[in-house]
Tab-separated table of C-alpha atoms in Angstrom:
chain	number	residue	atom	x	y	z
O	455	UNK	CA	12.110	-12.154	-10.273
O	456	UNK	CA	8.277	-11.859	-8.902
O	457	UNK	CA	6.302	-9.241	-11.094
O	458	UNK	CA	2.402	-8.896	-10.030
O	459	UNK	CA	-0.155	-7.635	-12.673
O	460	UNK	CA	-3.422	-6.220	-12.827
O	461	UNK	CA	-6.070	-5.729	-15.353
O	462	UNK	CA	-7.492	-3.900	-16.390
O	463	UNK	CA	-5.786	-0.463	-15.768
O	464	UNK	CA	-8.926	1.855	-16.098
O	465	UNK	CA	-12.515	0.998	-15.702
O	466	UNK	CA	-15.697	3.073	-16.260
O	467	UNK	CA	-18.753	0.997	-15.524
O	468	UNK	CA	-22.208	1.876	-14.825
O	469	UNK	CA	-24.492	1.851	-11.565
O	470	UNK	CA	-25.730	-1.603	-11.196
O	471	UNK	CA	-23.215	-3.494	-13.522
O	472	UNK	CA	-21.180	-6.485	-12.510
O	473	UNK	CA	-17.511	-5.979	-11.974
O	474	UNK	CA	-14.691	-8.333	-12.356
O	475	UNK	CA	-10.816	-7.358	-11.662
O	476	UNK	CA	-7.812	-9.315	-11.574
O	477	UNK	CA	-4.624	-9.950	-10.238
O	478	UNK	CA	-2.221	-12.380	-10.902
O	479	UNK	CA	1.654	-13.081	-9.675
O	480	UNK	CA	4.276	-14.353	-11.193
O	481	UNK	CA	7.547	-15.780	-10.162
O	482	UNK	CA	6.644	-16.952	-6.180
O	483	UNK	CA	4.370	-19.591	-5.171
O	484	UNK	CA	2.195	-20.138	-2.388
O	485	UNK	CA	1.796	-16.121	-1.554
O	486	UNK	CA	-0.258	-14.296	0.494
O	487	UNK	CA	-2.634	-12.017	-1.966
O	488	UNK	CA	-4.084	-8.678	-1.079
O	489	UNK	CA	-6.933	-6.158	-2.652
O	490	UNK	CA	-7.001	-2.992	-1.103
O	491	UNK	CA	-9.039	0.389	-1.820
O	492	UNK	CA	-7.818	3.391	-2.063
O	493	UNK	CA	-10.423	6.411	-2.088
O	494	UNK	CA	-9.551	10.121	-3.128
O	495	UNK	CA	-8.299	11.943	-0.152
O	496	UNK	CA	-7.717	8.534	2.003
O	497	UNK	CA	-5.306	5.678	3.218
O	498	UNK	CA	-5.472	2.443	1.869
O	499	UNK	CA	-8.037	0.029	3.111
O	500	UNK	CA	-7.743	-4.228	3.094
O	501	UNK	CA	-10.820	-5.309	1.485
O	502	UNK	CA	-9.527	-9.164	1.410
O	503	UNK	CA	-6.683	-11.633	1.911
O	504	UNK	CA	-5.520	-14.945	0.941
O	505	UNK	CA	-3.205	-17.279	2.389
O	506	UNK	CA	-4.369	-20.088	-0.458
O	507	UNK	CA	-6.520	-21.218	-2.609
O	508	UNK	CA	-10.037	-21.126	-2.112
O	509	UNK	CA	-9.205	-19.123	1.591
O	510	UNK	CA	-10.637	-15.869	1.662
O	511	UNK	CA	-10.639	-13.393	4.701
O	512	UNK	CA	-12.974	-9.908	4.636
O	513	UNK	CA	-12.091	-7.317	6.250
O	514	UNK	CA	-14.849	-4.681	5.451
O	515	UNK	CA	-18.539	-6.317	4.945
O	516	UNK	CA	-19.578	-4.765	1.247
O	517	UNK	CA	-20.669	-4.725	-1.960
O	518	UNK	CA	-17.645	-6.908	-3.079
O	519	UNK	CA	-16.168	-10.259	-3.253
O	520	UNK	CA	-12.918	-11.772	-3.970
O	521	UNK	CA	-11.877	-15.124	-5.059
O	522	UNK	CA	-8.355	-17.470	-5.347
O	523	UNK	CA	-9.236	-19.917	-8.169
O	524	UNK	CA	-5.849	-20.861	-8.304
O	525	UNK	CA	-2.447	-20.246	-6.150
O	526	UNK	CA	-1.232	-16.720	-8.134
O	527	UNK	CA	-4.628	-15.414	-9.134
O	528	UNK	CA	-6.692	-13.201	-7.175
O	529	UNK	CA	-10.098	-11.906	-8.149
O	530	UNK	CA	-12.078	-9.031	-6.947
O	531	UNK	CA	-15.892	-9.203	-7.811
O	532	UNK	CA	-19.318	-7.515	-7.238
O	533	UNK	CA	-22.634	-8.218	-8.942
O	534	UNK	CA	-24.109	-5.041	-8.781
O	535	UNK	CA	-21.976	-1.670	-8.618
O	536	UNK	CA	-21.662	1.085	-6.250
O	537	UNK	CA	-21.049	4.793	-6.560
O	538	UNK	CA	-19.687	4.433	-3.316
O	539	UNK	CA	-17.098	1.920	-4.929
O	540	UNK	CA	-15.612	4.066	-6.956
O	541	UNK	CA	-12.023	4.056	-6.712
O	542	UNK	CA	-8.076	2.663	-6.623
O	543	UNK	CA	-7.835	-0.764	-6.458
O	544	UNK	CA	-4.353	-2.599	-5.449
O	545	UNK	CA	-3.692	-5.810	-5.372
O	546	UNK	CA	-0.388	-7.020	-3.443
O	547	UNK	CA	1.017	-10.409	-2.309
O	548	UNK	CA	3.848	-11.076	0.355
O	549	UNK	CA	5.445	-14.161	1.431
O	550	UNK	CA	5.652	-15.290	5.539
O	551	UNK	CA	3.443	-14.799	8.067
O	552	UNK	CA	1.042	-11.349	7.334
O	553	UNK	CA	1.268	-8.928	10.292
O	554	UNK	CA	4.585	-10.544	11.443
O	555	UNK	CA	7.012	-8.852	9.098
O	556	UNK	CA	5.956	-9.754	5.527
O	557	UNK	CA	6.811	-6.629	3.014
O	558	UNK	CA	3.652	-6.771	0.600
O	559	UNK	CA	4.613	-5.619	-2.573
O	560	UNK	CA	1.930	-4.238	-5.014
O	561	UNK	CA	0.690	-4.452	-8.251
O	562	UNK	CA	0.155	-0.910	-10.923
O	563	UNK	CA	-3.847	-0.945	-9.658
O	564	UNK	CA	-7.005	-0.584	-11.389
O	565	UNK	CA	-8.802	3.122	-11.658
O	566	UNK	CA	-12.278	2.369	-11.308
O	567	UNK	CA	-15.003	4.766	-11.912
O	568	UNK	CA	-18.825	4.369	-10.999
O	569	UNK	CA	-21.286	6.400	-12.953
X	1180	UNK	CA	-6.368	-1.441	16.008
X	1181	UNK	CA	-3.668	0.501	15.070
X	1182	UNK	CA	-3.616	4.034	13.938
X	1183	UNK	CA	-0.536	5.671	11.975
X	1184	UNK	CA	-0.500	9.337	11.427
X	1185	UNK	CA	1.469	11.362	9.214
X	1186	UNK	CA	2.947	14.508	9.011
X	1187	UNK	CA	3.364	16.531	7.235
X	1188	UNK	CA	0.089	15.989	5.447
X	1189	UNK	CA	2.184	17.694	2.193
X	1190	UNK	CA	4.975	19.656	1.621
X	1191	UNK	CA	6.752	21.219	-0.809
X	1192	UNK	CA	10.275	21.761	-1.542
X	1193	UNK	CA	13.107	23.094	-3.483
X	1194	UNK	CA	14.850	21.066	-5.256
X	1195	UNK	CA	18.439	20.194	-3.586
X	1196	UNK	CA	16.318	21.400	-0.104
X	1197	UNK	CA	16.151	18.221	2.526
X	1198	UNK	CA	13.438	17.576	4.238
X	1199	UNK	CA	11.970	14.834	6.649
X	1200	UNK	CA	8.429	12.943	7.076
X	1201	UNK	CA	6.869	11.595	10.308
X	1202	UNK	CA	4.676	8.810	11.201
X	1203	UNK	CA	3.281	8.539	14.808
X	1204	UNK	CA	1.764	5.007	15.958
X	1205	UNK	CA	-0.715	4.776	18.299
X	1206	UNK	CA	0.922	1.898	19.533
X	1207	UNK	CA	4.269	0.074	20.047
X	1208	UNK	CA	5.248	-0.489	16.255
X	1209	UNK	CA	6.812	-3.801	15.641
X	1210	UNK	CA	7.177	-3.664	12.004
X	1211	UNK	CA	7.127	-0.300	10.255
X	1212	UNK	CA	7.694	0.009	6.393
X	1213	UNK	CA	7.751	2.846	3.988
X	1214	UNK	CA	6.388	2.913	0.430
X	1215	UNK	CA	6.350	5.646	-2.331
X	1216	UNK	CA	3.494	5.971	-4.628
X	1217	UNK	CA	3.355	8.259	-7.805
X	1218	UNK	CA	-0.281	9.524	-8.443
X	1219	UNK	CA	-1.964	6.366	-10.388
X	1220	UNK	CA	0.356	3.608	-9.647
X	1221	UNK	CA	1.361	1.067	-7.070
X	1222	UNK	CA	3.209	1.082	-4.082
X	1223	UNK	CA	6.764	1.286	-4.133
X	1224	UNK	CA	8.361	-0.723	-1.334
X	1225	UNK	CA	11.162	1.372	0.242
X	1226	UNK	CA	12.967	0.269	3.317
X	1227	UNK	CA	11.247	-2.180	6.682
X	1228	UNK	CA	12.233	-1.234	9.790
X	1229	UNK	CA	11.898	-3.920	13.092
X	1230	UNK	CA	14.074	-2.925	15.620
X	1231	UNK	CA	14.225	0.297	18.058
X	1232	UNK	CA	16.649	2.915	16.635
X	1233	UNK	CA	17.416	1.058	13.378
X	1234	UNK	CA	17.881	3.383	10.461
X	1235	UNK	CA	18.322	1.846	6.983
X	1236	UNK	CA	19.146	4.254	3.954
X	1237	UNK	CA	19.003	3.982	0.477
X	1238	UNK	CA	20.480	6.156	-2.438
X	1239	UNK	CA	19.395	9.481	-0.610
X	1240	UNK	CA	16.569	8.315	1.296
X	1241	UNK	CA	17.222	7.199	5.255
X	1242	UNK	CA	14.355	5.957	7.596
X	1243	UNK	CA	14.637	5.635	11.456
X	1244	UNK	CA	12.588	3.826	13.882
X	1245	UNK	CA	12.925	5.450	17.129
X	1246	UNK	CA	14.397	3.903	20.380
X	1247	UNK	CA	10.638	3.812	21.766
X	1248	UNK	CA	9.686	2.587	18.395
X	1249	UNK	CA	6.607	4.427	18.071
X	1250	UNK	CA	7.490	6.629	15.962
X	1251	UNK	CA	9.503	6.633	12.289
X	1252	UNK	CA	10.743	9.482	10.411
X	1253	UNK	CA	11.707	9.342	6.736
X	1254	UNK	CA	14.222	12.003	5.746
X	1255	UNK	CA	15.163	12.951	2.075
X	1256	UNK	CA	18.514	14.707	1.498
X	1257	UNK	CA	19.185	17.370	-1.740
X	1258	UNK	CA	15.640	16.340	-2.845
X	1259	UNK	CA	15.205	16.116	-6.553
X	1260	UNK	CA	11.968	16.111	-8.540
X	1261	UNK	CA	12.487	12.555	-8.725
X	1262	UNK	CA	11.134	12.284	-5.243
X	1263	UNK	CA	7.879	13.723	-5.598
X	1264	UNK	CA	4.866	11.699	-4.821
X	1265	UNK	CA	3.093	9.806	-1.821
X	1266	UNK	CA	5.136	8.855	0.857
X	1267	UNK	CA	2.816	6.424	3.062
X	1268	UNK	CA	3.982	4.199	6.450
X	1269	UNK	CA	2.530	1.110	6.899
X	1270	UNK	CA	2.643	-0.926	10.325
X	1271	UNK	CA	2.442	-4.485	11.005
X	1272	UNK	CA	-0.991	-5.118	12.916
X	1273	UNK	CA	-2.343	-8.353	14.184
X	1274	UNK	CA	-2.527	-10.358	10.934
X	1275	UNK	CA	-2.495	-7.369	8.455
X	1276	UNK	CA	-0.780	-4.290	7.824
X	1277	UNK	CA	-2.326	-0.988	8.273
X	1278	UNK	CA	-1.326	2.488	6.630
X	1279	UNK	CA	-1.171	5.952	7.045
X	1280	UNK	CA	-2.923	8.717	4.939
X	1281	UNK	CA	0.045	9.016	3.168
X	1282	UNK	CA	2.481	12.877	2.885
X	1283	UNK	CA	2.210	14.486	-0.641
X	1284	UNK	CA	6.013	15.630	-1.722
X	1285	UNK	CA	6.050	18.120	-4.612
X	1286	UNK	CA	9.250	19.104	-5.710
X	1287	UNK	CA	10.028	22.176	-7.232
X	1288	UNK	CA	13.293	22.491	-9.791
């Protein structure tokens, strides 16, 4: 069966420090990988996609990056932190065509907390 | 783009009390799927709904898409505190799916 993980499971980083999360899958190849935001108080917001290695899409022009370095691992970056990016961060992956009725199925997120 | 808005925003019940959750799209939904989410976790897949007036159910929980299919309610029957949480919609859109706020359930025993 698929099982997708995250680490780590509670961050507390300063203003101005790097930041480096991850995701990986396990048990499906070839998915479709997901990082999404949620903030206190508000939906959940796509930050970036994959459909493969090396292919990133952006939905939201920010402080953060994300990278596929290989087919089950997706990584969510930023060089300098935000308060603003304080916040829940999920990763997901589906399988098919995204938009066209793929269930995404998500990972236990990341708590992260800017001070 | 697509909007999805829930209501109610929260609720809270009695335990064994049913009760139901709506989702309004601005637009003709052609995938519509329902997730539960327990303050601190992940998403919980529940049921994915395509096809105007299809209702899927599991263990106490049913989902409808309506004949229109722009709107979905989820409906929870002799609630138990097992059901609190976040319910939240999400709705296929262009290349990417796209959620509602979400409906806080608090169950009380």
């Amino acid at each position: 069966s698929q099982t997708i993980h995250q680490w780590p499971a509670t961050l507390v980083q300063p203003v101005g420090s790097p930041l480096s999360l991850e995701c990986t899958v396990e048990g499906t190849s070839n998915p479709n990988l997901y990082w999404y935001r949620q903030a206190a108080g508000r939906g959940l917001q796509l930050l970036f996609y994959s459909v493969g290695i090396g292919q990133i899409s952006s939905e939201v022009p920010q402080n953060l990056s994300a990278s596929r370095p290989q087919d089950r691992q997706f990584i969510l970056s930023s060089k300098k932190l935000l308060l603003s990016d304080s916040g829940f961060y999920l990763c997901a992956w589906g399988v098919g065509a995204s938009g066209r009725g793929e269930t995404q199925y998500f990972g236990p997120g990341t708590r992260l907390l800017v001070l | 783009s697509q909007e999805l808005e829930q209501s109610p925003q929260s609720l809270i019940v009695q335990e064994g009390k049913n009760l139901t959750i709506n989702c309004t799209s601005s637009k003709t939904l052609y995938g519509l799927y329902w997730y539960k989410q327990k303050y601190g976790e992940g998403l919980i897949f529940l049921m994915m709904l395509q096809k105007g007036g299809e209702e899927k159910s599991h263990e106490k929980i049913t989902a409808k898409l309506d004949e229109k299919k722009q709107q979905s309610s989820l409906h929870i029957t002799a609630s138990q505190p097992s059901h609190a949480g976040i319910y939240l919609c999400g709705a296929d859109d262009g290349n990417k799916l796209v959620f509602g706020a979400g409906t806080i359930l608090r169950v009380k025993s």
